[in-house]
PDB file of C-alpha atoms in Angstrom:
ATOM      1  CA  MET A  27     -12.673-113.790-128.536  1.00 55.00           C
ATOM      2  CA  SER A  28     -15.807-111.727-128.335  1.00 52.00           C
ATOM      3  CA  GLU A  29     -18.538-112.559-125.822  1.00 52.00           C
ATOM      4  CA  THR A  30     -20.947-113.587-128.609  1.00 51.00           C
ATOM      5  CA  THR A  31     -18.432-115.973-130.195  1.00 50.00           C
ATOM      6  CA  GLU A  32     -17.590-117.492-126.798  1.00 50.00           C
ATOM      7  CA  GLN A  33     -21.304-118.013-126.038  1.00 50.00           C
ATOM      8  CA  GLN A  34     -21.886-119.671-129.438  1.00 51.00           C
ATOM      9  CA  THR A  35     -18.922-122.019-128.906  1.00 49.00           C
ATOM     10  CA  THR A  36     -20.208-123.039-125.462  1.00 48.00           C
ATOM     11  CA  GLU A  37     -23.704-123.667-126.835  1.00 49.00           C
ATOM     12  CA  GLN A  38     -22.333-125.801-129.676  1.00 53.00           C
ATOM     13  CA  ASP A  39     -20.244-127.926-127.268  1.00 56.00           C
ATOM     14  CA  THR A  40     -23.267-128.767-125.100  1.00 54.00           C
ATOM     15  CA  GLU A  41     -25.244-131.760-126.380  1.00 64.00           C
ATOM     16  CA  VAL A  42     -28.870-131.926-125.292  1.00 56.00           C
ATOM     17  CA  VAL A  43     -30.203-135.424-124.651  1.00 55.00           C
ATOM     18  CA  ARG A  44     -33.976-135.619-124.550  1.00 57.00           C
ATOM     19  CA  GLY A  45     -36.297-138.315-123.218  1.00 53.00           C
ATOM     20  CA  ALA A  46     -35.492-141.104-120.765  1.00 49.00           C
ATOM     21  CA  ALA A  47     -31.833-141.190-121.833  1.00 57.00           C
ATOM     22  CA  GLY A  48     -31.453-137.614-120.605  1.00 54.00           C
ATOM     23  CA  MET A  49     -32.840-138.275-117.130  1.00 52.00           C
ATOM     24  CA  PRO A  50     -30.391-138.648-114.262  1.00 53.00           C
ATOM     25  CA  GLU A  51     -30.307-141.938-112.387  1.00 50.00           C
ATOM     26  CA  PRO A  52     -32.221-141.756-109.089  1.00 46.00           C
ATOM     27  CA  PRO A  53     -29.941-141.632-106.079  1.00 44.00           C
ATOM     28  CA  ALA A  54     -29.308-144.976-104.430  1.00 44.00           C
ATOM     29  CA  ALA A  55     -30.745-145.787-101.034  1.00 41.00           C
ATOM     30  CA  PRO A  56     -28.389-145.216 -98.104  1.00 45.00           C
ATOM     31  CA  ALA A  57     -25.756-147.953 -97.844  1.00 44.00           C
ATOM     32  CA  ASP A  58     -26.436-148.595 -94.165  1.00 58.00           C
ATOM     33  CA  GLY A  59     -30.145-149.117 -94.858  1.00 72.00           C
ATOM     34  CA  ALA A  60     -33.201-147.828 -93.139  1.00 81.00           C
ATOM     35  CA  SER A  61     -34.182-148.921 -89.657  1.00 87.00           C
ATOM     36  CA  GLN A  62     -37.487-150.587 -88.799  1.00 87.00           C
ATOM     37  CA  ASP A  63     -38.591-147.360 -87.131  1.00 91.00           C
ATOM     38  CA  GLN A  64     -37.792-145.315 -90.254  1.00 93.00           C
ATOM     39  CA  LEU A  65     -39.702-147.729 -92.485  1.00 95.00           C
ATOM     40  CA  GLU A  66     -42.695-147.752 -90.149  1.00 95.00           C
ATOM     41  CA  GLU A  67     -42.674-143.966 -89.906  1.00 95.00           C
ATOM     42  CA  ALA A  68     -42.560-143.677 -93.709  1.00 95.00           C
ATOM     43  CA  MET A  69     -45.508-146.083 -93.950  1.00 97.00           C
ATOM     44  CA  LYS A  70     -47.574-143.524 -92.033  1.00 96.00           C
ATOM     45  CA  ASP A  71     -47.607-141.570 -95.310  1.00 95.00           C
ATOM     46  CA  VAL A  72     -49.672-144.394 -96.851  1.00 97.00           C
ATOM     47  CA  VAL A  73     -53.314-143.499 -96.326  1.00 96.00           C
ATOM     48  CA  ASP A  74     -56.284-145.819 -96.681  1.00 94.00           C
ATOM     49  CA  PRO A  75     -58.194-144.095 -99.511  1.00 91.00           C
ATOM     50  CA  GLU A  76     -61.607-144.903 -98.045  1.00 89.00           C
ATOM     51  CA  LEU A  77     -61.045-143.860 -94.438  1.00 90.00           C
ATOM     52  CA  GLY A  78     -58.303-141.250 -94.807  1.00 92.00           C
ATOM     53  CA  ILE A  79     -56.261-142.780 -91.960  1.00 95.00           C
ATOM     54  CA  ASN A  80     -52.731-144.129 -92.421  1.00 97.00           C
ATOM     55  CA  VAL A  81     -52.305-147.890 -92.742  1.00 97.00           C
ATOM     56  CA  VAL A  82     -50.034-148.164 -89.683  1.00 98.00           C
ATOM     57  CA  ASP A  83     -52.523-146.572 -87.297  1.00 97.00           C
ATOM     58  CA  LEU A  84     -55.361-148.585 -88.845  1.00 96.00           C
ATOM     59  CA  GLY A  85     -53.431-151.709 -87.886  1.00 97.00           C
ATOM     60  CA  LEU A  86     -53.139-152.927 -91.487  1.00 97.00           C
ATOM     61  CA  VAL A  87     -49.345-153.351 -91.362  1.00 97.00           C
ATOM     62  CA  TYR A  88     -48.552-156.654 -89.645  1.00 97.00           C
ATOM     63  CA  GLY A  89     -44.796-156.530 -90.148  1.00 96.00           C
ATOM     64  CA  ILE A  90     -41.924-154.820 -91.955  1.00 96.00           C
ATOM     65  CA  ASP A  91     -38.659-156.565 -92.764  1.00 93.00           C
ATOM     66  CA  ARG A  92     -35.755-156.018 -95.107  1.00 93.00           C
ATOM     67  CA  ASP A  93     -34.377-158.371 -97.706  1.00 92.00           C
ATOM     68  CA  GLY A  94     -31.219-156.593 -98.795  1.00 92.00           C
ATOM     69  CA  ASP A  95     -32.376-153.223-100.065  1.00 93.00           C
ATOM     70  CA  THR A  96     -36.000-154.334-100.447  1.00 95.00           C
ATOM     71  CA  ALA A  97     -38.664-153.602 -97.849  1.00 96.00           C
ATOM     72  CA  VAL A  98     -40.874-156.634 -97.317  1.00 97.00           C
ATOM     73  CA  ILE A  99     -44.205-155.670 -95.823  1.00 97.00           C
ATOM     74  CA  ASP A 100     -46.837-158.018 -94.444  1.00 97.00           C
ATOM     75  CA  MET A 101     -50.042-156.093 -94.821  1.00 97.00           C
ATOM     76  CA  THR A 102     -53.744-156.759 -94.829  1.00 96.00           C
ATOM     77  CA  LEU A 103     -56.823-154.791 -95.774  1.00 94.00           C
ATOM     78  CA  THR A 104     -60.070-154.145 -93.972  1.00 88.00           C
ATOM     79  CA  SER A 105     -61.693-156.324 -96.641  1.00 87.00           C
ATOM     80  CA  ALA A 106     -60.241-158.894 -99.046  1.00 85.00           C
ATOM     81  CA  ALA A 107     -62.504-157.398-101.720  1.00 87.00           C
ATOM     82  CA  CYS A 108     -60.947-153.930-101.415  1.00 84.00           C
ATOM     83  CA  PRO A 109     -60.875-152.387-104.900  1.00 87.00           C
ATOM     84  CA  LEU A 110     -58.116-149.926-103.979  1.00 89.00           C
ATOM     85  CA  THR A 111     -55.217-152.360-103.471  1.00 92.00           C
ATOM     86  CA  ASP A 112     -53.302-150.793-106.372  1.00 94.00           C
ATOM     87  CA  VAL A 113     -53.591-147.331-104.809  1.00 95.00           C
ATOM     88  CA  ILE A 114     -52.146-148.578-101.524  1.00 96.00           C
ATOM     89  CA  GLU A 115     -49.337-150.409-103.351  1.00 96.00           C
ATOM     90  CA  GLU A 116     -48.419-147.252-105.291  1.00 96.00           C
ATOM     91  CA  GLN A 117     -48.480-145.116-102.145  1.00 97.00           C
ATOM     92  CA  THR A 118     -46.284-147.666-100.349  1.00 97.00           C
ATOM     93  CA  ARG A 119     -43.736-147.730-103.159  1.00 96.00           C
ATOM     94  CA  SER A 120     -43.668-143.931-103.262  1.00 96.00           C
ATOM     95  CA  ALA A 121     -43.356-143.568 -99.478  1.00 96.00           C
ATOM     96  CA  LEU A 122     -40.416-145.955 -99.237  1.00 96.00           C
ATOM     97  CA  THR A 123     -38.491-145.557-102.501  1.00 95.00           C
ATOM     98  CA  ALA A 124     -38.956-141.889-103.431  1.00 89.00           C
ATOM     99  CA  GLY A 125     -37.547-138.769-101.869  1.00 77.00           C
ATOM    100  CA  PRO A 126     -34.811-136.201-102.192  1.00 73.00           C
ATOM    101  CA  ASP A 127     -32.205-138.693-100.959  1.00 72.00           C
ATOM    102  CA  GLY A 128     -33.457-141.627-103.036  1.00 77.00           C
ATOM    103  CA  GLY A 129     -35.807-143.129-100.498  1.00 90.00           C
ATOM    104  CA  LEU A 130     -35.273-145.569 -97.668  1.00 94.00           C
ATOM    105  CA  VAL A 131     -35.061-148.681 -99.885  1.00 95.00           C
ATOM    106  CA  SER A 132     -34.711-149.360-103.583  1.00 94.00           C
ATOM    107  CA  ASP A 133     -37.673-151.734-103.876  1.00 95.00           C
ATOM    108  CA  VAL A 134     -40.819-152.850-102.061  1.00 96.00           C
ATOM    109  CA  ARG A 135     -42.558-156.212-101.856  1.00 97.00           C
ATOM    110  CA  ILE A 136     -45.976-156.479-100.218  1.00 97.00           C
ATOM    111  CA  ASN A 137     -47.223-159.798 -98.910  1.00 97.00           C
ATOM    112  CA  TRP A 138     -51.001-159.507 -98.692  1.00 96.00           C
ATOM    113  CA  VAL A 139     -52.000-161.617 -95.707  1.00 95.00           C
ATOM    114  CA  TRP A 140     -55.456-162.494 -94.439  1.00 94.00           C
ATOM    115  CA  MET A 141     -54.623-164.397 -91.254  1.00 94.00           C
ATOM    116  CA  PRO A 142     -55.103-163.198 -88.682  1.00 93.00           C
ATOM    117  CA  PRO A 143     -58.047-161.292 -90.085  1.00 93.00           C
ATOM    118  CA  TRP A 144     -58.074-157.544 -89.506  1.00 93.00           C
ATOM    119  CA  GLY A 145     -60.448-156.204 -86.880  1.00 93.00           C
ATOM    120  CA  PRO A 146     -61.027-152.867 -85.152  1.00 93.00           C
ATOM    121  CA  GLU A 147     -58.956-154.054 -82.177  1.00 95.00           C
ATOM    122  CA  LYS A 148     -55.845-153.654 -84.361  1.00 96.00           C
ATOM    123  CA  ILE A 149     -56.322-149.871 -84.662  1.00 96.00           C
ATOM    124  CA  THR A 150     -53.777-147.896 -82.628  1.00 97.00           C
ATOM    125  CA  GLU A 151     -54.837-145.235 -80.157  1.00 97.00           C
ATOM    126  CA  ASP A 152     -53.708-142.549 -82.653  1.00 97.00           C
ATOM    127  CA  GLY A 153     -55.867-144.220 -85.284  1.00 97.00           C
ATOM    128  CA  ARG A 154     -58.844-144.269 -82.907  1.00 97.00           C
ATOM    129  CA  GLU A 155     -58.436-140.560 -82.224  1.00 97.00           C
ATOM    130  CA  GLN A 156     -58.326-139.842 -85.965  1.00 95.00           C
ATOM    131  CA  LEU A 157     -61.445-141.932 -86.556  1.00 94.00           C
ATOM    132  CA  ARG A 158     -63.269-140.181 -83.692  1.00 95.00           C
ATOM    133  CA  ALA A 159     -62.327-136.827 -85.244  1.00 95.00           C
ATOM    134  CA  LEU A 160     -64.024-138.034 -88.446  1.00 92.00           C
ATOM    135  CA  GLY A 161     -67.185-138.928 -86.504  1.00 93.00           C
ATOM    136  CA  PHE A 162     -66.676-142.694 -86.115  1.00 90.00           C
ATOM    137  CA  ARG A 163     -67.387-144.410 -82.803  1.00 89.00           C
ATOM    138  CA  VAL A 164     -64.538-146.776 -81.927  1.00 82.00           C
TER     139      VAL A 164
END
């Protein structure tokens, strides 16, 4: 068989599937699950859009748990009227479920909590240093 005929046969045998049906399934999260430390570290990729500081160091994350392969996060905001809640939710989902290995968990649930209310005393020392670098007095 000539090279051209062989190439044509190979091309005819390959079916191209376009659209969502042609996309590979995302890899599953690791079977053993992510540790609290891994989840908290990943949450440092979630940045408050107004201040530019991550939500962990701002003291906005009150707790992280797991329910099966779902991360359950108790989180607050600096203000209940924050218009950027959706941005923080999207960043959280991306930080915990996306990645080359499929993410740390397969799903995320955020419990927005308002008690105890957030205050500057909840900011970590790393967060304070970042705020000082931006010109804030804390």
